[in-house]
Short mmCIF file of C-alpha atoms in Angstrom, two decimals:
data_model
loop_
_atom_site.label_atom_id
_atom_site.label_comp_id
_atom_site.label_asym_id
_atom_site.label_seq_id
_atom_site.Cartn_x
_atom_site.Cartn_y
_atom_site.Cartn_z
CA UNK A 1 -13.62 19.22 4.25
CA UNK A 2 -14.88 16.32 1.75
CA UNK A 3 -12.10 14.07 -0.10
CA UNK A 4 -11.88 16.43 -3.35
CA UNK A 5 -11.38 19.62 -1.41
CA UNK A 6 -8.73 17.93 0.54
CA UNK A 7 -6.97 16.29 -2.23
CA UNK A 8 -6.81 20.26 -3.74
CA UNK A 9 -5.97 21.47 -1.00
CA UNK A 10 -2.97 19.70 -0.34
CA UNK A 11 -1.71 19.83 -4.11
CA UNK A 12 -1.80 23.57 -3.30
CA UNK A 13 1.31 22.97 -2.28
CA UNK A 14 2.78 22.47 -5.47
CA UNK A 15 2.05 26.19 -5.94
CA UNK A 16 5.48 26.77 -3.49
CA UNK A 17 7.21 23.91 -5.85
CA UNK A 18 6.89 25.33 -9.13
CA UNK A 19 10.05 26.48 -10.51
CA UNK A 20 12.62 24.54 -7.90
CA UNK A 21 10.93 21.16 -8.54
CA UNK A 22 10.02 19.40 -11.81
CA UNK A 23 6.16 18.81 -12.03
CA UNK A 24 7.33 15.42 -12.38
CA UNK A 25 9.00 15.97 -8.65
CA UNK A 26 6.12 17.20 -6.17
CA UNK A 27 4.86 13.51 -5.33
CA UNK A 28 7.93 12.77 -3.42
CA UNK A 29 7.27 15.64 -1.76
CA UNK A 30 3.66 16.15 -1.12
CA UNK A 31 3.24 12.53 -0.34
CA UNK A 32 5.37 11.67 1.97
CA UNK A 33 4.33 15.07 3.61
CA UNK A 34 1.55 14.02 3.44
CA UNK A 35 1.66 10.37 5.34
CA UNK A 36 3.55 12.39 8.22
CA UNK A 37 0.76 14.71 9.02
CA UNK A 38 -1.83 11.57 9.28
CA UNK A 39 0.61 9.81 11.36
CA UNK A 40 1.23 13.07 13.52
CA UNK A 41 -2.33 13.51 14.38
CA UNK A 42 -3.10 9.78 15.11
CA UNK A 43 -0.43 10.35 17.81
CA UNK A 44 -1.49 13.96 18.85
CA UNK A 45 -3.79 12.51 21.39
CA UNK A 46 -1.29 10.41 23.76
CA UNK A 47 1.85 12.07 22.92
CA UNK A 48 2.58 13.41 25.89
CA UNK A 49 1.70 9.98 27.87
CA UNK A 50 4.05 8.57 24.98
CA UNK A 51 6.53 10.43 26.00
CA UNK A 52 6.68 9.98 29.63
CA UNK A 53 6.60 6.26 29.54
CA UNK A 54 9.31 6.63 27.30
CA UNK A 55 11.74 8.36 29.49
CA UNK A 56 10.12 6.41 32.73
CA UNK A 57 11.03 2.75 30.89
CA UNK A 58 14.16 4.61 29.78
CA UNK A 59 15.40 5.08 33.35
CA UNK A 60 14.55 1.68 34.52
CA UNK A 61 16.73 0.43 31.52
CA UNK A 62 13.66 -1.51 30.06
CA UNK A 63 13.19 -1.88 26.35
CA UNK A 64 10.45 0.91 26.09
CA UNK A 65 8.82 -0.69 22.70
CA UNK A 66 5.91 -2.86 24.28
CA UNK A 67 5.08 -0.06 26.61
CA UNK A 68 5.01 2.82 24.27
CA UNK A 69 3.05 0.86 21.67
CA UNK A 70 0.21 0.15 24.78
CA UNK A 71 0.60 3.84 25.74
CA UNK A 72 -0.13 5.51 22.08
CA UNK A 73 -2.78 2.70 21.42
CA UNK A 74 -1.62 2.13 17.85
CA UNK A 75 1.22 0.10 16.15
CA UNK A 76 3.52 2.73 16.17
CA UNK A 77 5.22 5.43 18.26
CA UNK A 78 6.99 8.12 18.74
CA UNK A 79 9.74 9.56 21.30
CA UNK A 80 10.61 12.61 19.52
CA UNK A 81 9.45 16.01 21.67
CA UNK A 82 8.46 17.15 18.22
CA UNK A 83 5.49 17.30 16.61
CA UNK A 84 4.00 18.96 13.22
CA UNK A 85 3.15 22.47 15.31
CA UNK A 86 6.12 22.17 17.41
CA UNK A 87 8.64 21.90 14.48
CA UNK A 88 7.29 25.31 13.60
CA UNK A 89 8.88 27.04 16.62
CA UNK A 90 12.27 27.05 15.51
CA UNK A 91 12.47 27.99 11.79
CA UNK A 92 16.71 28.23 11.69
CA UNK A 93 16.42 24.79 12.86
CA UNK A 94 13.90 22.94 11.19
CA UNK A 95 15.43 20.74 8.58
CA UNK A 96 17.59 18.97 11.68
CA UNK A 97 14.41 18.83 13.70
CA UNK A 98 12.27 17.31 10.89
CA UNK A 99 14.73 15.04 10.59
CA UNK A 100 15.03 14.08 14.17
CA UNK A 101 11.10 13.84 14.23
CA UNK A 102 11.40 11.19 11.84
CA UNK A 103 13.93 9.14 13.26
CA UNK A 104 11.95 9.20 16.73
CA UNK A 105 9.56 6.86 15.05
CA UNK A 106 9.13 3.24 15.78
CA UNK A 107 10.73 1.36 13.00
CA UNK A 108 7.95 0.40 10.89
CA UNK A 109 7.19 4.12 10.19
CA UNK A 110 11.27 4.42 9.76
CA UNK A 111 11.24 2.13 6.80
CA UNK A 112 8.01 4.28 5.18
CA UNK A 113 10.16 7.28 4.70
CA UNK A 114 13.07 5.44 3.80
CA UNK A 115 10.89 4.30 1.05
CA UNK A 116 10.41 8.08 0.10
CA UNK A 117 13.65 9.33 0.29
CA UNK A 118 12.34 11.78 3.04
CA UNK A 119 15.64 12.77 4.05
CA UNK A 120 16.85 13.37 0.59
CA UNK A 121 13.85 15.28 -0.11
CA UNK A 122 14.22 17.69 3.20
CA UNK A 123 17.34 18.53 2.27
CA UNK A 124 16.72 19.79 -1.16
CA UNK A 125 13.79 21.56 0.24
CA UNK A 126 16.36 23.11 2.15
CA UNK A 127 18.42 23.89 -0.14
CA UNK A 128 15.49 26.19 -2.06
CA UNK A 129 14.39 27.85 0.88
CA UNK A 130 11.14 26.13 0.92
CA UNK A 131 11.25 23.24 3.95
CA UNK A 132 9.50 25.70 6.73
CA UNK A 133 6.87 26.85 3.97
CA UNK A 134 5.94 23.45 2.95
CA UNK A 135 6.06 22.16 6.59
CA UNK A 136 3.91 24.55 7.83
CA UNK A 137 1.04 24.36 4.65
CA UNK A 138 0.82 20.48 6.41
CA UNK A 139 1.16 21.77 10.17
CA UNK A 140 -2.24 23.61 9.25
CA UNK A 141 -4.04 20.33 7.64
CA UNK A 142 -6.25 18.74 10.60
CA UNK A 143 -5.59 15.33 9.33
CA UNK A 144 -7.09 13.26 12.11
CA UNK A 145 -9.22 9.80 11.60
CA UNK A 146 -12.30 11.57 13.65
CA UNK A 147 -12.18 14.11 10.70
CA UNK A 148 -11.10 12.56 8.31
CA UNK A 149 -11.97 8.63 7.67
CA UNK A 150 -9.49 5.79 6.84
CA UNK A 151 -11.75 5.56 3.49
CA UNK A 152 -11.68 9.32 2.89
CA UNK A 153 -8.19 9.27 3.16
CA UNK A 154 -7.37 6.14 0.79
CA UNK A 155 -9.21 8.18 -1.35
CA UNK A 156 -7.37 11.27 -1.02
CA UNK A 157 -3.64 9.39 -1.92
CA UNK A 158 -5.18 7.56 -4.81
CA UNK A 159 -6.42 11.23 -6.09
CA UNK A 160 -2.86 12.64 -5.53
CA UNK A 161 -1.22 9.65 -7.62
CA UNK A 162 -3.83 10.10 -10.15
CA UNK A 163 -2.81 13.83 -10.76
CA UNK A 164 1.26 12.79 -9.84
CA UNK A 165 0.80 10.38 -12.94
CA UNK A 166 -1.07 12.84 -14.94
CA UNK A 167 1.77 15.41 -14.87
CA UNK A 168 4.19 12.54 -15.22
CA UNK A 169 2.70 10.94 -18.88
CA UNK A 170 2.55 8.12 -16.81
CA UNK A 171 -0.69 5.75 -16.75
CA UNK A 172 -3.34 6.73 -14.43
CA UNK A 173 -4.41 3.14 -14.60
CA UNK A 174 -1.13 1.53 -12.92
CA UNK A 175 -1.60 3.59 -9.62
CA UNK A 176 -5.77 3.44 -9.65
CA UNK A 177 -8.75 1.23 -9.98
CA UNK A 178 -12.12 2.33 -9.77
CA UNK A 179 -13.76 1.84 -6.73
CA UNK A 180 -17.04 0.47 -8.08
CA UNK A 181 -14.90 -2.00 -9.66
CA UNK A 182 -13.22 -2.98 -6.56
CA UNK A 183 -16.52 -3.26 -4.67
CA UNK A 184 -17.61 -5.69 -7.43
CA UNK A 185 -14.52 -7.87 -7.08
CA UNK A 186 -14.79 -7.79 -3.44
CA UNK A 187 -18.75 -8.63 -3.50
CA UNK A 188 -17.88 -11.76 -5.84
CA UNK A 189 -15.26 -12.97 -3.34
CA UNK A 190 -17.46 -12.77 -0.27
CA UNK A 191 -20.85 -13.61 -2.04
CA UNK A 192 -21.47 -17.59 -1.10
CA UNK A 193 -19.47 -16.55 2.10
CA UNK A 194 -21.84 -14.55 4.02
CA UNK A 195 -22.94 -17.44 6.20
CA UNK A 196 -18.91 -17.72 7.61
CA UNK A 197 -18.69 -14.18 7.45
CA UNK A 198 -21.22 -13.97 9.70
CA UNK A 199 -19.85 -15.91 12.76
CA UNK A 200 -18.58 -13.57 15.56
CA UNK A 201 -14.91 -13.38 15.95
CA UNK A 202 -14.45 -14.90 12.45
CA UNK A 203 -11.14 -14.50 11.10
CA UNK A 204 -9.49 -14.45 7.27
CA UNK A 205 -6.67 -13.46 5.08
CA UNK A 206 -6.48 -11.18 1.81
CA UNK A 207 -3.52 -10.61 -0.26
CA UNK A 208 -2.73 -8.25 -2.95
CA UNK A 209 0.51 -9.32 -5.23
CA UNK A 210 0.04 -5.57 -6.75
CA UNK A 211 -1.14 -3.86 -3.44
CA UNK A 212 -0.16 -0.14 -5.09
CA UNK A 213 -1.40 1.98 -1.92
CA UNK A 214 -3.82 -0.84 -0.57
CA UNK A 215 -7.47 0.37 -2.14
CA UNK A 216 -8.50 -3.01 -2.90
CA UNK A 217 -7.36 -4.66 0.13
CA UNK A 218 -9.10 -0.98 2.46
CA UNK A 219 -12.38 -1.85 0.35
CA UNK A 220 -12.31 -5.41 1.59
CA UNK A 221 -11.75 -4.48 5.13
CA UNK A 222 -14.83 -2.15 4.80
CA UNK A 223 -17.24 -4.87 3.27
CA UNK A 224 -16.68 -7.39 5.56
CA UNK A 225 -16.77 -4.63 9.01
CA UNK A 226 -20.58 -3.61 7.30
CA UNK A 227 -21.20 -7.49 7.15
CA UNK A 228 -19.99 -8.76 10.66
CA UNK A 229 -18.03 -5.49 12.57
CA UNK A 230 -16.72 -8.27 15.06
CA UNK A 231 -14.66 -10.28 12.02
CA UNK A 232 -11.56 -9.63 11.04
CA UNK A 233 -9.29 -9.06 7.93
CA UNK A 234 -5.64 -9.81 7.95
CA UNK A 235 -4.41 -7.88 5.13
CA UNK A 236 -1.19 -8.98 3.10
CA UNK A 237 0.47 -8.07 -0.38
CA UNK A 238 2.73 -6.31 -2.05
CA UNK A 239 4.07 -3.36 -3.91
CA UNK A 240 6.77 -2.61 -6.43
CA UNK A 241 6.56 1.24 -6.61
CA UNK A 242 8.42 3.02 -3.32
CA UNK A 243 5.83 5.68 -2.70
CA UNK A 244 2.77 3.19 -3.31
CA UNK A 245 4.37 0.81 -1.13
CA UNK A 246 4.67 3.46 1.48
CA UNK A 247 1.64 4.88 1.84
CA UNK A 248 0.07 1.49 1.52
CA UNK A 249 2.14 0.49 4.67
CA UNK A 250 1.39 3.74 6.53
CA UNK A 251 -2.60 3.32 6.12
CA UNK A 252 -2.34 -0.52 7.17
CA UNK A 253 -0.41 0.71 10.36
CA UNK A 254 -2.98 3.29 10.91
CA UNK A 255 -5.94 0.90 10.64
CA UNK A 256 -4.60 -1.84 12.99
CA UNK A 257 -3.21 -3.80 10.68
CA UNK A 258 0.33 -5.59 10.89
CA UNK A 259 2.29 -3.16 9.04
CA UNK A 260 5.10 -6.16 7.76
CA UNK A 261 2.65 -7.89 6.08
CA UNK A 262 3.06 -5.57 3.27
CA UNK A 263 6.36 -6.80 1.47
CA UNK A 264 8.32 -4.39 -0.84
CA UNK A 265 9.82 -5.85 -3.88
CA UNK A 266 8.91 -7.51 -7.65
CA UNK A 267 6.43 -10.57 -6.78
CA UNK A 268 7.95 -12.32 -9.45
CA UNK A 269 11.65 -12.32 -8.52
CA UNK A 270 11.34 -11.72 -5.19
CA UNK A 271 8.15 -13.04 -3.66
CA UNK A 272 7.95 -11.78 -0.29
CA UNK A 273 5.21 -14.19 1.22
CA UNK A 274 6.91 -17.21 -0.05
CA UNK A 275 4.50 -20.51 0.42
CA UNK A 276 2.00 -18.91 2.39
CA UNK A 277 -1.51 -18.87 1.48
CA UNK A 278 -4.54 -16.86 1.48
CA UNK A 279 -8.23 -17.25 1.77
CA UNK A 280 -9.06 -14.33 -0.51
CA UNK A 281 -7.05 -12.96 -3.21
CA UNK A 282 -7.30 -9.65 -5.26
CA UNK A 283 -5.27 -8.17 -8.33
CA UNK A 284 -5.32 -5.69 -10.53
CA UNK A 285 -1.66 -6.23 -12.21
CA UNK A 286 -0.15 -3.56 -14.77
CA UNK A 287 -1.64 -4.45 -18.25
CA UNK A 288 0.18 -5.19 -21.31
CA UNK A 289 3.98 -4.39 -18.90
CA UNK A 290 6.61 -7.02 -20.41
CA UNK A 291 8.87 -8.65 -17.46
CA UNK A 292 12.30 -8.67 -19.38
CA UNK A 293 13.86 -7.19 -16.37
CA UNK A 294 12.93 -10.40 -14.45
CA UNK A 295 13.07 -13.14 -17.05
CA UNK A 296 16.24 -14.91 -15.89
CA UNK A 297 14.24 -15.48 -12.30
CA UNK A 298 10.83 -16.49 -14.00
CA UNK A 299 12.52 -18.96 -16.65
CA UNK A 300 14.50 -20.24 -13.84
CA UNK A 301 12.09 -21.07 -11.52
CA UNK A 302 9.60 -22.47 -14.64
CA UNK A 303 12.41 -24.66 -15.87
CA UNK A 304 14.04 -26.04 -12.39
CA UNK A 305 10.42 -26.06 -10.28
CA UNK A 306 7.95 -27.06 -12.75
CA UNK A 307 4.31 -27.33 -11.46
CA UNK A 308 6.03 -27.38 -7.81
CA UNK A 309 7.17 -23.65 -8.33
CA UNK A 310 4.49 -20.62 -9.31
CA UNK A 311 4.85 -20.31 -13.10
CA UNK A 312 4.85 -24.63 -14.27
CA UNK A 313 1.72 -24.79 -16.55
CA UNK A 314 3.73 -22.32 -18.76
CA UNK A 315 5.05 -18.81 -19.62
CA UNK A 316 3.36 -16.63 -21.82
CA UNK A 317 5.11 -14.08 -23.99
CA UNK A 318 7.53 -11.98 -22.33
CA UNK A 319 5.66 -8.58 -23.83
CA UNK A 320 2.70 -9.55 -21.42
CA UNK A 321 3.43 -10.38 -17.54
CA UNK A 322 -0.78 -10.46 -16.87
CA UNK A 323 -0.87 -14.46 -16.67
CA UNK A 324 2.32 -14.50 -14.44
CA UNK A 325 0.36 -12.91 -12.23
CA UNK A 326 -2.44 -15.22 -12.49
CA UNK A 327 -0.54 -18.11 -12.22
CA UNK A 328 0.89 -16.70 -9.17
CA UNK A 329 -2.29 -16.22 -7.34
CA UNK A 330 -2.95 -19.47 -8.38
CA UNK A 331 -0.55 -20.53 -6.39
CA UNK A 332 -1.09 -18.96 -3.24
CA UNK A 333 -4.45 -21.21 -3.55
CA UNK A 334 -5.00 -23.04 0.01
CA UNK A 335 -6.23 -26.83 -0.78
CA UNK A 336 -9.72 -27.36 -0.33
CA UNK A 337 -9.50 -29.29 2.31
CA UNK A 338 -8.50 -26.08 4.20
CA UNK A 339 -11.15 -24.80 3.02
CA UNK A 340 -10.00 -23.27 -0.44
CA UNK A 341 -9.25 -19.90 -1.92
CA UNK A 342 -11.20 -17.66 -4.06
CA UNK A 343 -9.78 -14.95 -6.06
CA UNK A 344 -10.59 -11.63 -8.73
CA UNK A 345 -8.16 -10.60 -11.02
CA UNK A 346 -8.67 -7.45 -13.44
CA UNK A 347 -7.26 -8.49 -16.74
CA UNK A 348 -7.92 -6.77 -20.09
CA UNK A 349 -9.03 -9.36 -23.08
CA UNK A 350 -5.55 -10.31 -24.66
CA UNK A 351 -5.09 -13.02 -22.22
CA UNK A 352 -8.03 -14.54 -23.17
CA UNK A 353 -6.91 -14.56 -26.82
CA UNK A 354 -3.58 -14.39 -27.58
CA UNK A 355 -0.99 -16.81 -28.31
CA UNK A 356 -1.93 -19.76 -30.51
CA UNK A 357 -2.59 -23.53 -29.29
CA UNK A 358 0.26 -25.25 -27.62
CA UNK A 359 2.15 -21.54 -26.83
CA UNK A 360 2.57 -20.85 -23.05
CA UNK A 361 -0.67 -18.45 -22.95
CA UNK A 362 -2.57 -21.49 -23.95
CA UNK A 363 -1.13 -24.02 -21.88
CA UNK A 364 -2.12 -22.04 -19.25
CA UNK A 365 -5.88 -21.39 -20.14
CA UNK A 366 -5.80 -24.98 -20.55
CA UNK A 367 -4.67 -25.66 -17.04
CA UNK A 368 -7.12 -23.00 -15.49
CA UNK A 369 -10.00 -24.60 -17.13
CA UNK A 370 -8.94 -28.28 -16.51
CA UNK A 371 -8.37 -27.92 -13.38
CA UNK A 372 -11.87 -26.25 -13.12
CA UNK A 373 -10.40 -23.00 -11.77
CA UNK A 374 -12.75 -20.47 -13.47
CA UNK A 375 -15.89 -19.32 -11.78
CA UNK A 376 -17.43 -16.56 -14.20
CA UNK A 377 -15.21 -13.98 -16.30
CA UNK A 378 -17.12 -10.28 -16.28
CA UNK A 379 -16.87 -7.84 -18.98
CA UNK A 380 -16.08 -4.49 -18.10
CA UNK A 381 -17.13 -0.86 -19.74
CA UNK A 382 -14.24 0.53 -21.29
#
């Protein structure tokens, strides 16, 4: 089953939806549904051997975390006898059993449903009537990495946003970039590079400030595995939107990646990789999206940090957060004596233009292009 088929298959489900659920409603419910059955099938394999370590460390009062985690062969577990097919053995039963599915998971995978309100959202599925249906519709999917790819599956989220956000008048554009764009940004990065890149066991870090559900930094990983399969990617960033955030975390988990390196949170008043720095950098920040909400924090840390803080060379109006962002990859910049930083931002053209000479949008230019900070700037189609 290729990506688009999947994707419409699974938004089938919002056939069983319509009428108890507002359009606006059936991403917290097909998503998260939907991050289950991946994780479920990356376990299917050792779950049994999961399980018996589990009650043989159990016994011997050992903490059972280390063990399970070498037994399932990923960075998460779980100690529940349930599984997607077993849940549908006991109808009467199955919003407890869902539930106790969930909580059998190793804590990273705990805090991804948190972050989508699963339990709230089995228990008004409940409530209609509709929690075995649904459950089942996913039981059948055979979500599995050998049949369905890491990149497929990136793929297949960003294609349910795109439609969640359709249905929502929300933009498609906060939730999605293109992934010929992304290749392009990540082929910049890596381009005088290859030579590094190309040393076995090489290792470097990418970060993504607006990591939505982790396309950019999955493209990266990709590029660099094609150029030298025996380097490696430590992926960080973060994410503002629950769901994003979520599924973000669930596909770094699934492709080896340290799960907590994805923060949740605003990056501007609540940075959550504070001081550390990166040797690549992407971004494709919210255009035109004021930060009002988060003023008192910015202004704060401009007025009492100066050039020591993120946001010193200046602020630019508060209808327009694109340079914050900027300025806080700038930032996260190692030294060049460490060897130095490169980063791509996606920015539509008002930065480049507005505000007049001395506001805070110019005093920034100005300090990007003293301090010789600008490689090329690309024009996109529109």
């Amino acid at each position: 089953m290729n990506q688009q088929a999947l994707s419409s298959f699974i938004w089938s489900v919002a056939d069983l939806l319509r009428g108890d659920f507002k359009q606006s409603e059936y991403g917290k419910i097909i998503l998260p549904f939907t991050v289950l059955r991946r994780l479920d099938c990356v376990l299917e394999p050792t779950k049994a051997d999961v399980l018996a370590e589990f009650e043989l460390r159990s016994k011997a009062g050992l903490n059972p975390a280390p063990f399970l985690l070498r037994k399932a062969g990923q960075g998460f577990y779980n100690t529940s006898p349930f599984d997607m097919k077993r849940l549908m053995g006991d109808q009467d039963h199955i919003a407890a059993n869902l539930y106790a599915y969930v909580q059998g998971f190793s804590p990273t995978v705990r805090d991804i449903f948190e972050h989508f309100s699963f339990q709230q959202q089995i228990d008004r599925l409940a409530k209609a009537g509709l929690l075995y249906q649904v459950a089942e519709k996913f039981a059948h999917i055979d979500l599995h990495p050998d049949k369905v790819s890491n990149s497929q599956m990136g793929l297949v989220f960003e294609e349910l946003i795109r439609k969640f956000a359709e249905i929502s008048n929300e933009t498609a554009g906060e939730h999605f970039t293109p992934r010929e764009v992304i290749r392009l940004m990540v082929n910049l990065l890596f381009v005088e590079d290859d030579a590094v890149l190309s040393k076995p066991g090489v290792v470097r870090s990418i970060y993504d400030p607006t990591a939505g559900t982790g396309g950019m930094l999955s493209v990266a990983g990709e590029h660099l595995a094609e150029l030298n399969p025996q380097a490696r990617l430590t992926m960080w960033g973060q994410e503002l939107n629950p769901e994003s955030y979520a599924i973000c975390k669930a596909d770094m988990l699934i492709k080896g990646q340290d799960a907590d390196r994805i923060a949740f949170g605003n990056t501007f008043s609540d940075d959550g990789h504070p001081h550390a720095t990166f040797d690549y950098m992407l971004s494709n920040p919210p255009f035109g999206v004021e930060w009002k909400k988060v003023e008192k924090e910015i202004r704060k840390e401009h007025e009492t940090q100066g050039h020591n803080g993120r946001f010193g060379p200046g602020l630019p109006r508060v209808s327009d957060g694109s340079l914050l962002f900027l300025l806080h990859l700038i930032s996260k910049m190692r030294p060049l004596k460490d060897g130095g930083s490169r980063f791509a931002i996606v920015l539509n053209g008002s930065p480049l233009f507005t505000g007049g000479a001395g506001s805070g949008e110019s005093e920034i230019r100005r300090h990007v292009l003293e301090n010789d900070l600008v490689e090329a700037i690309i024009g996109l189609p529109t």
